[in-house]
Short mmCIF file of C-alpha atoms in Angstrom, two decimals:
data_model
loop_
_atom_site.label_atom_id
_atom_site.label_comp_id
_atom_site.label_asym_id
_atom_site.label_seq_id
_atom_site.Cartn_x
_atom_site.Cartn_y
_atom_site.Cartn_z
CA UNK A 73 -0.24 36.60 -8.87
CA UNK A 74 1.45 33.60 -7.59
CA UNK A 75 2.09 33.16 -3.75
CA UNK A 76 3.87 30.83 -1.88
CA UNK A 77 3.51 30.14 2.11
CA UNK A 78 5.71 28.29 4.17
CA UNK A 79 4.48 26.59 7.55
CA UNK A 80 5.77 27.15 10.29
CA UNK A 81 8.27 29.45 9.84
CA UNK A 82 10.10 27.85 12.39
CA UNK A 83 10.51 24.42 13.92
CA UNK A 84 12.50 22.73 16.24
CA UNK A 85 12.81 18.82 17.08
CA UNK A 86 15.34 16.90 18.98
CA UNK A 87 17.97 14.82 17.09
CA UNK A 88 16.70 11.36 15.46
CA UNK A 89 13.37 12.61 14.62
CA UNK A 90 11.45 12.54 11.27
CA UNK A 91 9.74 15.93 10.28
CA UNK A 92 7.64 17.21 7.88
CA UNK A 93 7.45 21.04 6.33
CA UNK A 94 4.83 22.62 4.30
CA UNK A 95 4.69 24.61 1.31
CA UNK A 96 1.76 25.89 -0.09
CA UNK A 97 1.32 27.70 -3.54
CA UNK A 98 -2.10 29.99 -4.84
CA UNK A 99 -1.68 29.31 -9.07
CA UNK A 100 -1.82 25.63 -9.46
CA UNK A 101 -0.28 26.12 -12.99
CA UNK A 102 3.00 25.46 -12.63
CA UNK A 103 5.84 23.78 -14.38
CA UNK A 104 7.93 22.56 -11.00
CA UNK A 105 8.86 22.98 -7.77
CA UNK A 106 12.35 23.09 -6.05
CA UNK A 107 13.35 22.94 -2.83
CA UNK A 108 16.20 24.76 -1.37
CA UNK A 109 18.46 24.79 1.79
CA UNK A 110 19.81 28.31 3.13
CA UNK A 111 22.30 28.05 5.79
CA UNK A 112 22.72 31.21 7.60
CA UNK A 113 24.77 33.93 5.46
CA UNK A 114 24.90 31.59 2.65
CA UNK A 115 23.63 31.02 -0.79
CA UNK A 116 20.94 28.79 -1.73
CA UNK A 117 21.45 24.76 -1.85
CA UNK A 118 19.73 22.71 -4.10
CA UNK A 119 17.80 19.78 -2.70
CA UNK A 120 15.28 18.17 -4.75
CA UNK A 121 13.31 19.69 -8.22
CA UNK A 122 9.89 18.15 -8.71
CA UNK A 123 8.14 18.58 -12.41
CA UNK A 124 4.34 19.19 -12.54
CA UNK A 125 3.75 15.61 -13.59
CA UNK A 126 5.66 13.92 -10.91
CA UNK A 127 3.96 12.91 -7.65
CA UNK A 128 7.23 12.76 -5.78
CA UNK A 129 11.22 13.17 -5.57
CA UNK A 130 13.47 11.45 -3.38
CA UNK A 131 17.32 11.99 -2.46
CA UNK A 132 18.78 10.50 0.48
CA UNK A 133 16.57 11.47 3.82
CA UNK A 134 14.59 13.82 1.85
CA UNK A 135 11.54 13.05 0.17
CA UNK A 136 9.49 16.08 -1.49
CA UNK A 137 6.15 15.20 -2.74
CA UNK A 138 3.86 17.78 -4.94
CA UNK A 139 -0.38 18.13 -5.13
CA UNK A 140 -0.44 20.31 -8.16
CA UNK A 141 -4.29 20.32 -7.88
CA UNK A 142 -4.41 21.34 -4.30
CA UNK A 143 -1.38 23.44 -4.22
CA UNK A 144 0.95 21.81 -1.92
CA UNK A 145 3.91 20.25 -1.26
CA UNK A 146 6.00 18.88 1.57
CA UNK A 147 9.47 18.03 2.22
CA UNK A 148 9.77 14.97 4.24
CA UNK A 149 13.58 14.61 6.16
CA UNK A 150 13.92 11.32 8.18
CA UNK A 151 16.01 10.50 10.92
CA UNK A 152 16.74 14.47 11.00
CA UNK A 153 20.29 15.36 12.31
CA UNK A 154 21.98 18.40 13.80
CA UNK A 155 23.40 19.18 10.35
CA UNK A 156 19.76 19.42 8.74
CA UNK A 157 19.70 22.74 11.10
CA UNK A 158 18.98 25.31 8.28
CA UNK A 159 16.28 27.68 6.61
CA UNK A 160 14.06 25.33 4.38
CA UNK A 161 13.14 27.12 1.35
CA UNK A 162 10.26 26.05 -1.81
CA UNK A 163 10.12 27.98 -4.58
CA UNK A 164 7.46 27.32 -7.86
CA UNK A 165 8.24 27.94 -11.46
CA UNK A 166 4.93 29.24 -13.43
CA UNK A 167 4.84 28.52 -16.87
CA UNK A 168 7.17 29.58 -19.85
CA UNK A 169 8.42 32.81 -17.56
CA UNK A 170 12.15 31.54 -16.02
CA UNK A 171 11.24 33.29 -12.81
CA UNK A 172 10.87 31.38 -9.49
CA UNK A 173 8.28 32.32 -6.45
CA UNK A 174 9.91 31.60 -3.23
CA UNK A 175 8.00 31.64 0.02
CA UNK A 176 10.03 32.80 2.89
CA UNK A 177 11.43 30.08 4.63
CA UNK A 178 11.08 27.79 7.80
CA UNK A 179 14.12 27.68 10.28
CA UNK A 180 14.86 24.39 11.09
CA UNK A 181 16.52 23.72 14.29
CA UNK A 182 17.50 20.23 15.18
CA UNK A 183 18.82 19.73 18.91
CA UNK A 184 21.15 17.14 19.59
CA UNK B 219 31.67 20.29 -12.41
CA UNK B 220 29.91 23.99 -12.54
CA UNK B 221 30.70 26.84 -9.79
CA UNK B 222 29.58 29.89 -9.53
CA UNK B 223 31.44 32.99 -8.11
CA UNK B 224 29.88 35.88 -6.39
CA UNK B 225 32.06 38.67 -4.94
CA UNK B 226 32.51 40.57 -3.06
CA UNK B 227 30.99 38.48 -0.08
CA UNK B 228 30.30 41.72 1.81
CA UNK B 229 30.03 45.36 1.01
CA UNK B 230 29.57 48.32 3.13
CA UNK B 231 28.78 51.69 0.93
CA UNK B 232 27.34 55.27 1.60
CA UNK B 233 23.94 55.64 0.16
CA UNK B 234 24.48 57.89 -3.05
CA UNK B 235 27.51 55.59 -4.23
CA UNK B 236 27.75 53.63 -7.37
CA UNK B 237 27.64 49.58 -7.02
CA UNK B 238 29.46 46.94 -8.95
CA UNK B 239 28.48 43.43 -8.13
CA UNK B 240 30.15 40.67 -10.65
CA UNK B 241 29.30 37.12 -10.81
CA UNK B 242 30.85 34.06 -13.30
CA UNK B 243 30.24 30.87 -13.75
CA UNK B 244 32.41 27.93 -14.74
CA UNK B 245 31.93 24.75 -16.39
CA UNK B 246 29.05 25.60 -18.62
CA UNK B 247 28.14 27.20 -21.47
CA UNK B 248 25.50 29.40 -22.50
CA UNK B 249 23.61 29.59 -19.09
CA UNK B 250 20.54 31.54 -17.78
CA UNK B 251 22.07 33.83 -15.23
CA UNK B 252 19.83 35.40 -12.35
CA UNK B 253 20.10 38.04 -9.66
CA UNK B 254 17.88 37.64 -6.96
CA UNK B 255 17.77 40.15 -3.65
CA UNK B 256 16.94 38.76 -0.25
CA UNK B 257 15.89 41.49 1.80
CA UNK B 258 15.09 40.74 5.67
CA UNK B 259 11.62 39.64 6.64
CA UNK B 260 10.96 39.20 3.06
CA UNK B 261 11.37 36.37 0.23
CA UNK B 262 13.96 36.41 -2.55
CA UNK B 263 13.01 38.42 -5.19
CA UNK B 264 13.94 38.24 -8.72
CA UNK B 265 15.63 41.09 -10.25
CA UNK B 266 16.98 40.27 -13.33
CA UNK B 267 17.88 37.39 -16.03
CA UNK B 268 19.67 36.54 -18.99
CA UNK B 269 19.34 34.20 -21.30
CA UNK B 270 22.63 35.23 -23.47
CA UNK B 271 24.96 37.56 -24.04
CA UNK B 272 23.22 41.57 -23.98
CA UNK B 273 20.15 40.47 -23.33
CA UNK B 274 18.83 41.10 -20.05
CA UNK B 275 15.08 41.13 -18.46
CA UNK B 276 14.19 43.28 -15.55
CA UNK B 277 11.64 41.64 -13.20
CA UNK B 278 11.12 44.84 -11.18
CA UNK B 279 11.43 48.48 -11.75
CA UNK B 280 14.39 49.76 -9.48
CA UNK B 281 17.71 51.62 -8.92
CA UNK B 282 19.62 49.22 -10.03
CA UNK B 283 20.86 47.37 -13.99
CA UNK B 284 22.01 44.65 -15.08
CA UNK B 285 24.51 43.75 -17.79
CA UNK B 286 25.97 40.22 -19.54
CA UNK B 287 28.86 41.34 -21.04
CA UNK B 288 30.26 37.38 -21.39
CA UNK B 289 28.55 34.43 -21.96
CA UNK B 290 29.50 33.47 -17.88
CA UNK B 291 29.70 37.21 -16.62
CA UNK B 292 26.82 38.77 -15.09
CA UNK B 293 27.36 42.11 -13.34
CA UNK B 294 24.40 44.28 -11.05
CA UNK B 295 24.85 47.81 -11.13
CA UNK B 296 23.66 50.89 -9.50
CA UNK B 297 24.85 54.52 -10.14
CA UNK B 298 23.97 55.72 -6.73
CA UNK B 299 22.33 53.75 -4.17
CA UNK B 300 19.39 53.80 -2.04
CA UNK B 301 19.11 52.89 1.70
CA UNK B 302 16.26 50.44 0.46
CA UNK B 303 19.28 48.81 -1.77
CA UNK B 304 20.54 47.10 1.39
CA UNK B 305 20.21 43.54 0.92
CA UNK B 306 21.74 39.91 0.36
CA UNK B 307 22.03 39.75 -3.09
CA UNK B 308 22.17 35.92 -4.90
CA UNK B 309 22.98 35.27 -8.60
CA UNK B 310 22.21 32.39 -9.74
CA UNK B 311 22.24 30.08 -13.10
CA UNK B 312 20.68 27.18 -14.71
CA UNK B 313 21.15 25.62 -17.90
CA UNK B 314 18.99 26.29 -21.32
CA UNK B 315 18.46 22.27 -22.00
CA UNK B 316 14.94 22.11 -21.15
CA UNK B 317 12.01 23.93 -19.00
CA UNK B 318 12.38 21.61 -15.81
CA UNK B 319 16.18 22.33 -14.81
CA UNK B 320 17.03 23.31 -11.12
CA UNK B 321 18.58 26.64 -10.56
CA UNK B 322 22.03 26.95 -8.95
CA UNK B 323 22.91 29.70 -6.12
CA UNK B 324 25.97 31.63 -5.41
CA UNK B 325 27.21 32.13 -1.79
CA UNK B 326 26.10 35.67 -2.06
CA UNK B 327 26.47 39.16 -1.35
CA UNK B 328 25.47 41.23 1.87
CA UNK B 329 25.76 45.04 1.00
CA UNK B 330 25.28 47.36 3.80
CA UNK B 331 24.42 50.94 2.50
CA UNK B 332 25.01 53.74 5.36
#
């Protein structure tokens, strides 16, 4: 059974700052890996998909990078900004099956 | 561009009450449709999907159905609900043109059950 961690669950860094969160996944077998912002009683924003045979995606501030073989993935967000403030969300995509894993979350919190 | 339309955005119901939860999607055709639930303290957890019209998959045994009765329609249903239902509930699509597309969220649904 596929499991996905998140660490931390919660983070908080002053304005300006470049950060780095962690995602972590148990079946190594996967076909991608998204990455998702949640803003606080919202749906579910899209940020960056990585496929299994990519190394790295890169929009804007964010860079998301993926170690199928070790199970891990970060999402990199330079220069973060009070806006960034958000739950950070991966989620992994096993196989032929069209559901997605999600691990719970870290809270981002970015003072200004 | 695509949207996606989730309502209502909250819902407050007495547990034993039936549930109607409708979701569309514009701008696309033939999408794979999704409901997820978001319960507190826990991840989001896949309920349902659709790959077409009638047919529907059910990720985890429950209270609750879904049905597709349009190619952009997807609807959650319960005929009386539990105090466990309580929940944010996301639908969600994605297009059929390949294994590596990203999935697209709605704003949501909070229900409340009393």
């Amino acid at each position: 059974k596929q499991e996905v961690t998140q660490i931390p669950a919660a983070l908080s860094v002053p304005e300006g700052e470049n950060l780095v969160l962690n995602c972590s996944f148990t079946d190594s077998a996967i076909y991608n890996l998204q990455w998702f912002r949640q803003d606080p009683g919202k749906g579910l924003t899209s940020l960056l998909l990585i496929q299994s045979s990519q190394r790295e995606q890169t929009s804007g501030r964010l860079n998301a990078s993926l170690d199928k073989s070790s199970g891990r993935s970060t999402l990199y967000i330079a220069a973060s900004q009070p806006g960034d403030s958000a739950t950070y969300l991966c989620a992994v995509r096993r196989g032929s099956n069209y559901k997605l894993t999600f691990g719970k979350g870290t809270l981002l919190t970015v003072n200004p | 561009s695509q949207t996606i339309h989730q309502w209502p955005a909250t819902l407050v119901q007495p547990v034993g009450s039936p549930l109607s939860l409708e979701c569309t999607v514009e701008g696309t055709s033939n999408p794979n449709l999704y409901w997820y639930r978001q319960a507190a303290g826990r991840g989001l957890q896949l309920l349902f999907y659709s790959v077409g019209i009638g047919q529907i998959s059910s990720e985890v045994p429950q209270n609750l159905s879904a049905s597709r009765p349009q190619d952009r329609q997807f609807i959650l249903s319960s005929k009386k609900l539990l105090l466990s239902d309580s929940g944010f509930y996301l639908c969600a699509w994605s297009t059929t043109a390949g294994w590596n597309q990203p999935q697209h969220f709605g704003d949501g649904t909070r229900l409340s059950i009393l």
